[in-house]
CSV table of C-alpha atoms in Angstrom, one decimal:
chain,number,residue,atom,x,y,z
H,1,MET,CA,37.2,-103.9,96.7
H,2,LYS,CA,34.3,-101.5,96.6
H,3,ALA,CA,34.0,-98.9,93.9
H,4,LYS,CA,34.4,-96.1,96.5
H,5,GLU,CA,37.7,-97.6,97.8
H,6,LEU,CA,38.9,-98.1,94.2
H,7,GLN,CA,38.2,-94.4,93.4
H,8,GLU,CA,40.0,-93.3,96.6
H,9,LEU,CA,43.0,-95.4,95.6
H,10,ILE,CA,43.1,-93.9,92.1
H,11,ASP,CA,42.8,-90.4,93.6
H,12,PHE,CA,45.7,-91.1,96.0
H,13,ILE,CA,47.9,-92.4,93.2
H,14,ALA,CA,47.1,-89.4,91.1
H,15,LYS,CA,48.1,-87.0,93.9
H,16,SER,CA,51.3,-89.0,94.6
H,17,GLY,CA,52.8,-88.4,91.2
H,18,LEU,CA,53.5,-92.1,90.6
H,19,ASN,CA,53.2,-93.4,87.0
H,20,LYS,CA,52.4,-97.0,87.8
H,21,VAL,CA,51.3,-99.0,90.9
H,22,ASN,CA,50.7,-102.7,91.3
H,23,ILE,CA,48.8,-104.0,94.3
H,24,GLU,CA,48.2,-107.7,95.0
H,25,THR,CA,46.3,-109.3,97.9
H,26,GLU,CA,44.8,-112.7,98.4
H,27,GLU,CA,41.5,-111.4,97.1
H,28,PHE,CA,42.5,-109.4,94.0
H,29,LYS,CA,45.3,-108.1,91.9
H,30,ILE,CA,45.2,-104.5,90.5
H,31,SER,CA,47.5,-102.5,88.3
H,32,VAL,CA,47.1,-98.8,87.7
H,33,GLN,CA,49.1,-96.9,85.2
H,34,ARG,CA,48.7,-93.3,83.9
H,35,GLU,CA,49.4,-91.9,80.5
H,36,PRO,CA,52.9,-90.3,80.3
H,37,ASN,CA,51.6,-87.4,78.2
H,38,THR,CA,48.7,-86.3,80.6
H,39,LYS,CA,49.1,-82.7,81.6
H,40,VAL,CA,47.6,-80.8,84.5
H,41,VAL,CA,45.9,-77.4,83.8
H,42,SER,CA,44.8,-75.4,86.9
H,43,GLY,CA,44.3,-78.5,89.0
H,44,SER,CA,42.4,-80.5,86.4
H,45,VAL,CA,43.6,-83.0,83.9
H,46,ALA,CA,43.7,-81.8,80.3
H,47,ALA,CA,43.0,-85.1,78.8
H,48,ALA,CA,40.0,-87.3,78.2
H,49,PRO,CA,38.8,-89.2,81.3
H,50,ALA,CA,40.7,-92.4,81.8
H,51,PRO,CA,39.1,-95.8,82.0
H,52,ALA,CA,38.8,-97.4,85.4
H,53,PRO,CA,41.6,-99.8,86.4
H,54,VAL,CA,41.1,-103.5,85.8
H,55,ALA,CA,40.8,-105.8,88.8
H,56,ALA,CA,41.2,-109.5,88.5
H,57,PRO,CA,41.0,-112.4,91.1
H,58,ALA,CA,44.4,-113.2,92.6
H,59,PRO,CA,44.5,-116.9,91.5
H,60,ALA,CA,44.6,-115.8,87.8
H,61,ALA,CA,47.9,-116.7,86.1
H,62,ALA,CA,48.0,-113.7,83.9
H,63,PRO,CA,48.8,-110.3,85.5
H,64,ALA,CA,46.0,-107.7,85.5
H,65,ALA,CA,46.0,-105.5,82.5
H,66,PRO,CA,47.3,-102.0,83.3
H,67,ALA,CA,44.7,-99.3,82.8
H,68,PRO,CA,45.5,-95.6,82.5
H,69,ALA,CA,44.6,-93.3,85.5
H,70,ALA,CA,44.6,-89.6,85.2
H,71,ALA,CA,47.4,-87.9,87.1
H,72,PRO,CA,50.1,-85.3,86.5
H,73,THR,CA,53.4,-86.3,84.9
H,74,PRO,CA,56.5,-85.0,86.6
H,75,ALA,CA,58.6,-83.0,84.1
H,76,ALA,CA,62.0,-84.4,83.3
H,77,PRO,CA,64.7,-81.9,84.3
H,78,ALA,CA,66.2,-80.1,81.4
H,79,GLU,CA,69.5,-79.9,83.3
H,80,ALA,CA,69.9,-83.7,83.2
H,81,ALA,CA,70.3,-83.7,79.5
H,82,GLY,CA,72.7,-80.8,79.3
H,83,GLY,CA,76.2,-80.2,80.6
H,84,ASN,CA,78.4,-82.9,81.9
H,85,TYR,CA,76.2,-83.7,84.9
H,86,SER,CA,75.2,-87.2,85.8
H,87,PRO,CA,71.8,-87.8,87.4
H,88,LEU,CA,71.6,-90.0,90.4
H,89,LYS,CA,68.4,-91.9,89.8
H,90,SER,CA,66.0,-93.6,92.2
H,91,PRO,CA,66.4,-97.4,92.2
H,92,MET,CA,62.8,-97.9,93.5
H,93,ILE,CA,59.4,-96.3,94.1
H,94,GLY,CA,59.0,-94.8,97.5
H,95,THR,CA,59.2,-91.6,99.5
H,96,PHE,CA,62.4,-89.5,99.2
H,97,TYR,CA,64.1,-88.2,102.4
H,98,ARG,CA,67.3,-86.0,102.5
H,99,SER,CA,68.1,-87.0,106.1
H,100,SER,CA,67.7,-89.9,108.4
H,101,SER,CA,65.2,-88.1,110.7
H,102,PRO,CA,63.4,-84.8,110.7
H,103,ASP,CA,65.8,-83.4,113.3
H,104,SER,CA,69.0,-84.6,111.5
H,105,PRO,CA,70.8,-82.5,109.0
H,106,ALA,CA,70.6,-83.5,105.3
H,107,PHE,CA,73.1,-86.1,104.1
H,108,VAL,CA,74.3,-83.8,101.4
H,109,GLN,CA,73.7,-80.1,100.3
H,110,VAL,CA,74.1,-78.6,96.9
H,111,GLY,CA,77.8,-77.9,96.4
H,112,ASP,CA,79.0,-80.8,98.6
H,113,LEU,CA,81.6,-83.2,97.4
H,114,VAL,CA,80.5,-86.8,97.5
H,115,GLU,CA,82.5,-90.0,97.3
H,116,LYS,CA,81.4,-93.2,95.5
H,117,GLY,CA,79.4,-95.3,98.0
H,118,GLN,CA,78.5,-92.3,100.3
H,119,VAL,CA,74.9,-92.3,101.5
H,120,ILE,CA,73.2,-89.2,100.1
H,121,CYS,CA,69.5,-89.8,100.8
H,122,ILE,CA,67.0,-92.4,101.9
H,123,ILE,CA,64.0,-93.8,100.1
H,124,GLU,CA,61.2,-95.3,102.2
H,125,ALA,CA,59.4,-98.2,100.5
H,126,MET,CA,56.8,-100.4,102.3
H,127,LYS,CA,58.0,-99.1,105.7
H,128,LEU,CA,61.6,-100.0,104.9
H,129,PHE,CA,64.2,-97.2,104.8
H,130,ASN,CA,66.7,-97.8,102.0
H,131,GLU,CA,70.0,-95.8,102.0
H,132,ILE,CA,70.8,-94.6,98.5
H,133,GLU,CA,74.5,-94.2,97.8
H,134,ALA,CA,76.4,-92.1,95.3
H,135,GLU,CA,77.3,-94.1,92.2
H,136,GLN,CA,80.4,-91.9,91.5
H,137,SER,CA,82.5,-89.3,93.2
H,138,GLY,CA,81.7,-85.7,92.3
H,139,ARG,CA,80.0,-82.4,93.4
H,140,VAL,CA,76.3,-82.2,94.0
H,141,VAL,CA,75.0,-79.6,91.6
H,142,LYS,CA,71.3,-79.7,92.1
H,143,ALA,CA,68.7,-81.5,94.3
H,144,LEU,CA,65.8,-82.4,91.9
H,145,VAL,CA,63.3,-83.7,94.5
H,146,GLU,CA,61.8,-82.1,97.5
H,147,ASN,CA,62.1,-83.7,100.9
H,148,ALA,CA,59.3,-86.2,101.8
H,149,SER,CA,58.2,-86.4,98.2
H,150,PRO,CA,57.1,-89.5,96.4
H,151,VAL,CA,59.6,-90.7,93.7
H,152,GLU,CA,59.3,-93.2,90.9
H,153,TYR,CA,61.7,-95.9,89.7
H,154,ASP,CA,64.5,-94.3,87.6
H,155,GLN,CA,63.5,-90.7,88.5
H,156,PRO,CA,66.5,-88.4,88.8
H,157,LEU,CA,67.1,-87.3,92.4
H,158,PHE,CA,70.3,-85.3,92.2
H,159,LEU,CA,72.6,-83.9,89.5
H,160,ILE,CA,76.3,-84.7,90.2
H,161,GLU,CA,79.2,-83.2,88.4
H,162,PRO,CA,81.8,-86.0,88.1
H,163,MET,CA,85.3,-85.3,89.5
């Protein structure tokens, strides 16, 4: 991988909002991770420049050491901690979608009652569309992620008031 391609990859990851990305091919293995306390100020990162990611040949037995990459950290929703709301969290890294297609209505709206096992969103990961189901019955109080936004593992997607 050339230095320019590596920089483009780091820039893409920084813009996507992901905290950690691992990529492995036959030629190399790379792990990029950003610091959780990095903050963005007027479009620039308010932290010291991060070291470049570490790339290692694929046959190596040990995984590539993660290296910080400068990117914004999504703020944890304050509502998730307060009240009797349960966050529905993303089970994977991918792209969040509220409906099955751009022309279809959203699976759920704020205020809707959901049943345990009901599909409430889709997360696309590696060109696979994974239906995400409600873990419990309740009322959708708040959608925490915008449609077509990247999401991380364990990131809260919805707040649900248990019934």
